Coordinates of C-alpha atoms in Angstrom, one line a residue:
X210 CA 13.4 -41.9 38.5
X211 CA 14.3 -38.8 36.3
X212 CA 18.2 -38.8 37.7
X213 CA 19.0 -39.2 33.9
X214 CA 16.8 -36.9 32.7
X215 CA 17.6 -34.0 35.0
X216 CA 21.2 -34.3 34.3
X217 CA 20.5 -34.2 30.8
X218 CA 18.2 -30.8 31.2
X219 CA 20.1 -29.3 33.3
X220 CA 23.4 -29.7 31.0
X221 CA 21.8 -28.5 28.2
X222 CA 20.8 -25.6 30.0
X223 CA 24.3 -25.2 31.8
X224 CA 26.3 -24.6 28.5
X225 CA 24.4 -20.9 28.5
X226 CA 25.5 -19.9 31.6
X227 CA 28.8 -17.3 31.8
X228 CA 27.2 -15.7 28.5
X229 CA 26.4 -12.6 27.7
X230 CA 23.7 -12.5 24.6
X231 CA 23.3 -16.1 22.7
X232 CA 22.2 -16.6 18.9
X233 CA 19.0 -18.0 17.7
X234 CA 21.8 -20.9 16.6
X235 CA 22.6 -21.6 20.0
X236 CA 19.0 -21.6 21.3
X237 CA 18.4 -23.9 18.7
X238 CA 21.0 -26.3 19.7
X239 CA 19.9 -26.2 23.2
X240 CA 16.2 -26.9 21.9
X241 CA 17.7 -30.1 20.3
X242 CA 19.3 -31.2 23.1
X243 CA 16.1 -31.0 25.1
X244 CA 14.5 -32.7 23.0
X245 CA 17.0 -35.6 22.6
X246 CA 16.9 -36.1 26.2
X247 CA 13.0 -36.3 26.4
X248 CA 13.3 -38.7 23.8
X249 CA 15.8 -40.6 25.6
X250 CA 13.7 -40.5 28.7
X251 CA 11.0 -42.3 26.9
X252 CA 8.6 -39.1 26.8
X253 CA 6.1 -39.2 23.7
X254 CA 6.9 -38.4 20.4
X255 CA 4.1 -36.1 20.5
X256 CA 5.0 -35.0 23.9
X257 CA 8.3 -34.1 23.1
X258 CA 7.4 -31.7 20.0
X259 CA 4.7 -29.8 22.0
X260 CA 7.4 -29.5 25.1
X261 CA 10.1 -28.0 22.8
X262 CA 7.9 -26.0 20.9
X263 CA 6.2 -24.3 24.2
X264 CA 10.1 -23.6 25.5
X265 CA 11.3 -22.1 22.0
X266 CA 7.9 -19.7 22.2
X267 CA 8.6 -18.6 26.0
X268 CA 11.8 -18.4 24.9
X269 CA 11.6 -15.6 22.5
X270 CA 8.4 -14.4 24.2
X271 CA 11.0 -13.4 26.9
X272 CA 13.3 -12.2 24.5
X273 CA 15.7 -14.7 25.6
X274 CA 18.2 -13.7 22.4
X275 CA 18.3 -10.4 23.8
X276 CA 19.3 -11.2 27.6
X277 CA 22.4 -10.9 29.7
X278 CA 21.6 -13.9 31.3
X279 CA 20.1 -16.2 28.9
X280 CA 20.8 -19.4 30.8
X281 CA 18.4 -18.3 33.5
X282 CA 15.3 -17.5 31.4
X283 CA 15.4 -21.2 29.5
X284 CA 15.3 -22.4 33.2
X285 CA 12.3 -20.9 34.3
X286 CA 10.8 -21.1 30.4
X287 CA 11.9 -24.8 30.9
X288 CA 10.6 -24.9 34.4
X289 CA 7.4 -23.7 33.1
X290 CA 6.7 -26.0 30.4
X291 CA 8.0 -29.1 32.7
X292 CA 4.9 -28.0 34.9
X293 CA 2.2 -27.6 32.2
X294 CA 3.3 -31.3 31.1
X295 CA 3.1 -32.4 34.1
X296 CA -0.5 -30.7 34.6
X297 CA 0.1 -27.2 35.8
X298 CA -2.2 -26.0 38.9
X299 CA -2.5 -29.8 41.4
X300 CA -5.7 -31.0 41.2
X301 CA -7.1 -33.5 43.6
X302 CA -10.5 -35.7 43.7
X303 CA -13.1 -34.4 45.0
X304 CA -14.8 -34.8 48.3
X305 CA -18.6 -35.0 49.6
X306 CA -20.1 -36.3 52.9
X307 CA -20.1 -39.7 51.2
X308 CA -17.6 -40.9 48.9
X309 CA -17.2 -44.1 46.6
X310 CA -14.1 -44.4 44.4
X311 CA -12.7 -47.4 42.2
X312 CA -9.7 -47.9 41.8
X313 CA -8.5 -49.8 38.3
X314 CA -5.6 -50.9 36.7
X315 CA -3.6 -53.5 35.3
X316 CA -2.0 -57.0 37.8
X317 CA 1.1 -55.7 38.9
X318 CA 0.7 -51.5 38.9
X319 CA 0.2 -51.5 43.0
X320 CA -2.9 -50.9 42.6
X321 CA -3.8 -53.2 46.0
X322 CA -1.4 -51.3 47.8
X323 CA -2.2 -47.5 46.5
X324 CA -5.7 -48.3 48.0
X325 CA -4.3 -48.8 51.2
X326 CA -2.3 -45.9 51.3
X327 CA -4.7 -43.5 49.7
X328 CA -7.2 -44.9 53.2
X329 CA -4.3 -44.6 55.4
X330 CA -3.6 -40.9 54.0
X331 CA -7.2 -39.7 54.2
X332 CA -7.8 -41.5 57.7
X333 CA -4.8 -39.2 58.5
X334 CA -7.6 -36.1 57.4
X335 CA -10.1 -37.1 59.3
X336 CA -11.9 -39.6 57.4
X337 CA -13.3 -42.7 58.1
X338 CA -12.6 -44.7 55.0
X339 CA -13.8 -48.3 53.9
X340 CA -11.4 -51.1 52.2
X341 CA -13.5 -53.0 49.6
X342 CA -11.5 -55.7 48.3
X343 CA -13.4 -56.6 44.9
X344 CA -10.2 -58.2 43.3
X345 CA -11.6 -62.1 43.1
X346 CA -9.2 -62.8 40.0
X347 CA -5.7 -62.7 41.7
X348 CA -5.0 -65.4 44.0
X349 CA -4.5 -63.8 47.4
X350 CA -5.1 -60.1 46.2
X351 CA -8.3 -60.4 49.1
X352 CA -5.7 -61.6 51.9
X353 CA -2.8 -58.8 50.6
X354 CA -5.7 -55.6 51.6
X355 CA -6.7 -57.4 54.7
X356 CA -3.4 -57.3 56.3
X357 CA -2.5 -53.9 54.7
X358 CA -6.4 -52.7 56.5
X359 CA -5.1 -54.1 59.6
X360 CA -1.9 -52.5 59.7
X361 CA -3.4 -49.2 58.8
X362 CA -6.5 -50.0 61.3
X363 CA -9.2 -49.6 58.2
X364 CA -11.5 -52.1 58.1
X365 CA -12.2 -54.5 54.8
X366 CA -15.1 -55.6 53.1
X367 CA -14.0 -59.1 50.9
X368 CA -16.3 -59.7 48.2
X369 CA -17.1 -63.3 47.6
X370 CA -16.2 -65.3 44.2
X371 CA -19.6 -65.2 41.6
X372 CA -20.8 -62.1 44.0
X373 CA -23.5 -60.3 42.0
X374 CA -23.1 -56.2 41.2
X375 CA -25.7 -55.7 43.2
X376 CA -24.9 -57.5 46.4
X377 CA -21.8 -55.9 46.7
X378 CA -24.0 -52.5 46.2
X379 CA -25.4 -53.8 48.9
X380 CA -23.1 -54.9 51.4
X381 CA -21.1 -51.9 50.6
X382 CA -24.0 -49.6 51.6
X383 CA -24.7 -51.4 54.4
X384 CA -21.6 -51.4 56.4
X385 CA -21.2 -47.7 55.2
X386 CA -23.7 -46.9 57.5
X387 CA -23.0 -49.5 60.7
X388 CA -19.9 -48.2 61.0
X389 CA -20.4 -44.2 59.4
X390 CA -17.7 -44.9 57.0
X391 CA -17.5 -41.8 54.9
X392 CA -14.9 -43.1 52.2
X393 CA -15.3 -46.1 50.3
X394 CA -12.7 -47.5 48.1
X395 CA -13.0 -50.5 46.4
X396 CA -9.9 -52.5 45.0
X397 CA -10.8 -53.9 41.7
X398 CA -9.9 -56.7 39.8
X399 CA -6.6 -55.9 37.9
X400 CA -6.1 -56.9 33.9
X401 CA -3.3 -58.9 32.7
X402 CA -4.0 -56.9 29.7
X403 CA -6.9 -55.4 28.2
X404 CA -9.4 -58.4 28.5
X405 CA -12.6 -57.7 27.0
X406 CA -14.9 -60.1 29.4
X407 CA -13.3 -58.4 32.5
X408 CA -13.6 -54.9 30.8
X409 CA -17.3 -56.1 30.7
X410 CA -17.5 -57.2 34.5
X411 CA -15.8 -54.0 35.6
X412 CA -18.4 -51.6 34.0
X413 CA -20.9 -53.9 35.2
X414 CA -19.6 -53.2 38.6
X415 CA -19.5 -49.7 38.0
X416 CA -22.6 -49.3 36.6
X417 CA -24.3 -50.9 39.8
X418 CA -22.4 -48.9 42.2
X419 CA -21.8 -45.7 40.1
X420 CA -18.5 -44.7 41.8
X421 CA -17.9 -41.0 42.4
X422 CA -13.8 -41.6 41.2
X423 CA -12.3 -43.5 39.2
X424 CA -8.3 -43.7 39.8
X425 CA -6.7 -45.2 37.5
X426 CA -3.2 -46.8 38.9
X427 CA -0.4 -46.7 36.5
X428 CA 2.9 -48.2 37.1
X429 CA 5.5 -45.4 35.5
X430 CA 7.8 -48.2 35.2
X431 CA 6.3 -49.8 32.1
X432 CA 7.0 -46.7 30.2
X433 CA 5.0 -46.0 26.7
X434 CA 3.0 -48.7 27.3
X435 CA 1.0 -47.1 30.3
X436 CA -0.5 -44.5 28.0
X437 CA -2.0 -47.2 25.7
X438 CA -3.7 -48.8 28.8
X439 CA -4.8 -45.4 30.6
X440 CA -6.8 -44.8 27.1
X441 CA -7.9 -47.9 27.1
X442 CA -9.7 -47.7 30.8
X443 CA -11.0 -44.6 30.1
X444 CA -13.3 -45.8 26.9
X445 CA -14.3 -48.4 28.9
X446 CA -15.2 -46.9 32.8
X447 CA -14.5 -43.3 32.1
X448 CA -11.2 -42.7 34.2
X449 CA -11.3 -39.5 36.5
X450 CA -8.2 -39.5 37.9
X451 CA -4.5 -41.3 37.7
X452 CA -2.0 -42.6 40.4
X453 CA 1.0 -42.8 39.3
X454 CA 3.3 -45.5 41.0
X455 CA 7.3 -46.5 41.8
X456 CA 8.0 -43.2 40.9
X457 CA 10.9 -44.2 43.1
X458 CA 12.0 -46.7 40.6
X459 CA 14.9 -46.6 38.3
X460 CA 12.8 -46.2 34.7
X461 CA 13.5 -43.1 32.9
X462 CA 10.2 -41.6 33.9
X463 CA 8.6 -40.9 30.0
X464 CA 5.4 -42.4 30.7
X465 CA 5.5 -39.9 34.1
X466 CA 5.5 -37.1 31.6
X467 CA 3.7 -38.1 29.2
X468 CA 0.6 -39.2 31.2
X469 CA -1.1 -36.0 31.9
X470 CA -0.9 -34.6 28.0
X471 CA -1.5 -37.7 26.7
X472 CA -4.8 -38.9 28.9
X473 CA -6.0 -35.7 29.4
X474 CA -6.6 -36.6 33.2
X475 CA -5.0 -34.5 36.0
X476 CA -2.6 -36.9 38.1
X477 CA -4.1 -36.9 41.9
X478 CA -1.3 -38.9 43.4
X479 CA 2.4 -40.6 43.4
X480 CA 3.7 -43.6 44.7
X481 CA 7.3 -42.8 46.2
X482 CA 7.9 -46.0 48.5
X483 CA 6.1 -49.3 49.1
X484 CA 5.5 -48.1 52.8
X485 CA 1.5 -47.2 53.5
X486 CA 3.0 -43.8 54.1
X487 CA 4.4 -43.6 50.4
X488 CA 2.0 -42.0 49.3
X489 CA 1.8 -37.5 47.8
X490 CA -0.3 -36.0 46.4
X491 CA 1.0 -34.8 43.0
X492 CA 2.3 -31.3 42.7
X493 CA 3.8 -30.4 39.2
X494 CA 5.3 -27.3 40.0
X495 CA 7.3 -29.4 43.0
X496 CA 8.1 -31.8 40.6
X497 CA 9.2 -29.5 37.7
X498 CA 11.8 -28.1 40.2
X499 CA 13.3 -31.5 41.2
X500 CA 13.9 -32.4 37.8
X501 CA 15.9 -29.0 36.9
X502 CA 17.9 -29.3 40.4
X503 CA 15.9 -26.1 41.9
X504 CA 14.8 -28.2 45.1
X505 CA 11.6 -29.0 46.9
X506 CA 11.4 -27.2 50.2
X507 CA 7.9 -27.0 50.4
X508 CA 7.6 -30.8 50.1
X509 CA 10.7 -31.4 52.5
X510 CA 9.3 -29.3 55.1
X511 CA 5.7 -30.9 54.9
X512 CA 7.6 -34.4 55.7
X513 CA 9.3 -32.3 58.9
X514 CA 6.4 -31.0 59.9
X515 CA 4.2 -34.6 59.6
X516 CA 7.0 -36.5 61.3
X517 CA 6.9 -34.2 64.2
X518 CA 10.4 -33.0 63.9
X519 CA 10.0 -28.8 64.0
X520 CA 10.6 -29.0 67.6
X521 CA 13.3 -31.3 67.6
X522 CA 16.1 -28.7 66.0
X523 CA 19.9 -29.2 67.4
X524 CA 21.4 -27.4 70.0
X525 CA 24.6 -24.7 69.5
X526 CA 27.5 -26.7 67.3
X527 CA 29.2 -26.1 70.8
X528 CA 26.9 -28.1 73.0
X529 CA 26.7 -30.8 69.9
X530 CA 27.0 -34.1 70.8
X531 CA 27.5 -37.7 69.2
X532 CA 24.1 -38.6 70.9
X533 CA 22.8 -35.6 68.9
X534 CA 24.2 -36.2 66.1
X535 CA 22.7 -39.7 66.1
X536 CA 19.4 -38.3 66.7
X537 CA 19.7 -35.8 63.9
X538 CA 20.7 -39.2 61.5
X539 CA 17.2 -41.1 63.3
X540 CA 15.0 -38.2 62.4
X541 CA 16.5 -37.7 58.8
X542 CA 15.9 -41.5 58.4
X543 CA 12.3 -40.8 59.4
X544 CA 11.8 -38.5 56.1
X545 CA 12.8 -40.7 53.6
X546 CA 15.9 -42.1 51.8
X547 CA 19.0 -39.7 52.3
X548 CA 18.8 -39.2 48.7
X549 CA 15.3 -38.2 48.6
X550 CA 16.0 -35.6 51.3
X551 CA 19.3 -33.9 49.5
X552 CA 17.2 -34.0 46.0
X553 CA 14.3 -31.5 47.9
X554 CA 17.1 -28.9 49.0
X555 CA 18.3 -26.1 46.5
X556 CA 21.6 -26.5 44.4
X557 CA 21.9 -29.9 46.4
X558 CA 20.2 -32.1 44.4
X559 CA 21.7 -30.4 40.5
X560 CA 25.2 -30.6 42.6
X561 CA 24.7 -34.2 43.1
X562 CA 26.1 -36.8 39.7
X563 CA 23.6 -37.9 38.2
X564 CA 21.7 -41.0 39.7
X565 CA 24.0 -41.1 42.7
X566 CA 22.3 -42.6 45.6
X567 CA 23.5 -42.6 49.3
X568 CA 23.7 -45.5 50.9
X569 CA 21.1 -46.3 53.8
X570 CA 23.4 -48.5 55.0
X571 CA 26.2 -46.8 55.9
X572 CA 24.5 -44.3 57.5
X573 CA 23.1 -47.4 60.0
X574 CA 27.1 -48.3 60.4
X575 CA 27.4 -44.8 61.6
X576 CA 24.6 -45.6 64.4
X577 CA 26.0 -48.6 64.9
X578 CA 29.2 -47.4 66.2
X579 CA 27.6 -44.4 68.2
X580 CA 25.3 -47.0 69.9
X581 CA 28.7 -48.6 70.7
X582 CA 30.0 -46.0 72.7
X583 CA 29.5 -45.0 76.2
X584 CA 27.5 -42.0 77.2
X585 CA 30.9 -40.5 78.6
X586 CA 32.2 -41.2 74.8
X587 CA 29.2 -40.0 72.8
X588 CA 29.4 -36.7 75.0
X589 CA 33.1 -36.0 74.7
X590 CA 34.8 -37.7 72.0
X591 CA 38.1 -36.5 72.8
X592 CA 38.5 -39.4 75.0
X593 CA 38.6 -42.0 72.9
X594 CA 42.2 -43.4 72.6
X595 CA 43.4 -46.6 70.8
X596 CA 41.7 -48.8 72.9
X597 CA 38.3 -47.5 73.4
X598 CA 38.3 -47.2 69.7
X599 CA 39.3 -50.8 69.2
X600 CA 36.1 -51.9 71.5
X601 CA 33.8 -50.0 69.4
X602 CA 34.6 -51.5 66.4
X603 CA 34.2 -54.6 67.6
X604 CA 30.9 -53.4 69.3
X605 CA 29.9 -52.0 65.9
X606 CA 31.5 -54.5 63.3
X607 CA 33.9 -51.8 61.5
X608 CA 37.1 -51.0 61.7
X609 CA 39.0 -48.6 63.5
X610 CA 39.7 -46.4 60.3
X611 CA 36.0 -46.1 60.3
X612 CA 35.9 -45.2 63.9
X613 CA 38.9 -42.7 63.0
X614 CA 36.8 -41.0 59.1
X615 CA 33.5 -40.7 61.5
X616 CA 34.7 -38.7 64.1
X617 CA 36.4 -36.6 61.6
X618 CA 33.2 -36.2 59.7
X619 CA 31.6 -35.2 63.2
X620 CA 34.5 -32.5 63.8
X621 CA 34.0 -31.1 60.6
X622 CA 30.0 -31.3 60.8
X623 CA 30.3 -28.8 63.9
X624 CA 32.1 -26.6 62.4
X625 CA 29.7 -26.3 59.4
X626 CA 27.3 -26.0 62.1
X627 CA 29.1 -23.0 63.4
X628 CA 28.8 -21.3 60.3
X629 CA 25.8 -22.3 59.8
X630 CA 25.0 -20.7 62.8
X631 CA 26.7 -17.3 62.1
X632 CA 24.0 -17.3 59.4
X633 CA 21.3 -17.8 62.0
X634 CA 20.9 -21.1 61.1
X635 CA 20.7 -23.9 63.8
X636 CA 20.9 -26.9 61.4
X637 CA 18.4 -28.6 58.6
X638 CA 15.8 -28.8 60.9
X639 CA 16.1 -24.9 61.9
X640 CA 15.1 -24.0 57.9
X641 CA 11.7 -25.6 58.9
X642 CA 11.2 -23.5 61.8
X643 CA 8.1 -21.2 62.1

């Protein structure tokens, strides 16, 4: 989402670097480029002033006119501001022995599907969460959490059309404790806009089952607009908490921003991927770094470490075989898109053209053509001739001057890996190791 955004930042900041001391002239003029670029981005107005403002007071705070590297004190005075917009320290809902949370929004935010993943990601702690599917106004919405409850293996309460407040109360309570369901997390029915008679039945709701949360889910795609309806929920319910979603997307991420300073509620969560895993909490400082091309290790290796992969590192680039090298591409594929992956590590990501994206599907080409081969082949390359290479192709539906780039890219791989290796490194997966 921010591609655009963090190439814009990170120019700005780029045309200090190889300086020795700048003027308060060119600070300025790298203040106004910031500023045009949040404004680009769609940040608020209001937003935007306080951002700059906050940078231009580190700045000179760190006597940024005075120092032989200027370029890298607006980065972390940038970096720092990025993370107090974004909300500074994470802060997370919190949790009792019995927990009821709502979640609200608008039709269309993924506000059906964040419930699911926010049951799936606490069942993964230990939890023993509750689907309450209260959305009666969108034709099917009941259906939708039912067959996301049983792929997650989370049971779902459907509330019936006309059901009363309090019978939902009720039945809520109820099969709480049957089945010692500790987290409760009821799907509401979304707005179209900002109806007043469904405002009405949605505090009614809450003021029957007096909710311990209130997440509000907003989709960062609809930009300013968001923050109008964020406001709006809170008069109305009293928000707690927001989950932001399809930060994935393509938008130019303003209302991602914007949402913390403008609500004045911390951001729990972020939708990254319509998968019931794609779901994290929200770090700002994480965030910040992404957007100014410093990386995201600590996220990256959280993914490693949840899919399992820490014991999985490759052997010596000498014993390195296709079959490995496939398996390296598998367990990659298991973290996320390629281009999420290369936007977590250092100088990667900021080396990386703006909004370039890898494409998924060449990289299942690639395992397409390994799966092709024989084990004698995927072993010991050196053996494929004109023929053999002719049948994988076939096998694999490329060409032969694919075949001919891939193991070329495989040759040269190793030898990264060898000096890689001289470094005492043993791959991506060896950074990860404890």
């Amino acid at each position: 989402m921010f591609a655009k955004l963090a190439g814009r930042l990170q120019e700005a900041i780029d045309r200090l670097r190889g300086r020795g001391r700048i003027t308060e002239e060119d600070l300025k003029a790298t203040l106004r480029e910031i500023r045009r670029a949040l404004m680009d981005a769609d940040v608020n107005l209001e937003v935007a002033r306080a951002f700059v403002e906050s940078v231009r007071e580190k700045a000179l705070g760190q006597k940024v006119l005075e120092s032989l590297t200027p370029a890298e004190v607006v980065l972390a005075t940038v970096y720092e501001s990025l993370k107090e917009a974004l909300g500074g320290e994470p802060q997370f809902p919190s949790l009792r022995n019995q927990n009821l949370w709502f979640l609200v929004g608008l039709q269309g935010s993924g506000k059906t599907t964040t419930a699911a993943k926010l049951a799936l990601f606490y069942k993964g702690k230990g939890r023993r969460p509750l689907l309450v599917a209260a959305d009666t106004q969108r034709p099917a919405a009941r259906e939708q959490l039912r067959i996301l409850g049983e792929k997650i293996g989370v049971p779902v309460l459907e509330v019936q059309d006309g059901e009363s407040p309090e019978s939902i109360r009720r039945r809520v309570e109820e099969r709480a404790r049957q089945e010692v369901r500790d987290l409760i997390l009821v799907d509401t029915a979304g707005r179209l806009q900002m109806d007043e008679p469904l405002m009405a039945e949605l505090a009614r709701l809450k003021e029957a089952m007096n909710p311990d949360e209130v997440l509000l889910v907003l989709d960062a795609m609809t930009g300013q607009e968001a923050l109008g309806v964020a406001k709006a929920f809170d008069e109305r319910v009293g928000v707690t908490g927001l989950v932001l979603t399809k930060l994935d997307g393509d938008a130019r991420g303003g209302a991602a921003l914007s949402a913390r300073h403008v609500t004045g509620k911390p951001i729990y969560f972020a939708g990254v991927s319509e998968r019931p895993e794609g779901l994290e909490p929200f770090y700002p400082d994480r965030l910040a770094g992404r957007i100014l091309g410093m990386g995201d290790v600590a996220t990256l290796a959280e993914k490693v470490r949840a899919a399992g992969l820490e014991a999985e590192a490759p052997k010596s680039a000498k014993e390195l075989t296709l079959e490995d090298f496939l398996k390296q591409m598998q367990n990659l594929k298991r973290l996320g898109s390629f281009s999420e992956v290369l936007a977590m590590l250092p100088g990667v990501g900021k080396a990386l053209p703006p909004g370039v994206q890898v494409d998924d599907r060449a990289i299942k080409r690639l395992e397409a053509i390994v799966l092709s081969m024989t084990p004698e082949e995927r072993k010991d390359p050196r053996i494929l001739n004109a023929s053999r290479r002719k049948r994988i192709a076939r096998g694999s539906g490329t060409s032969v001057q694919e075949i001919n780039r891939f193991i070329k890219a495989f040759e040269e791989t190793k030898a990264l890996m060898k000096s890689l290796e001289k470094s005492k490194g043993r791959g991506l997966m060896g950074m990860f190791r404890r």
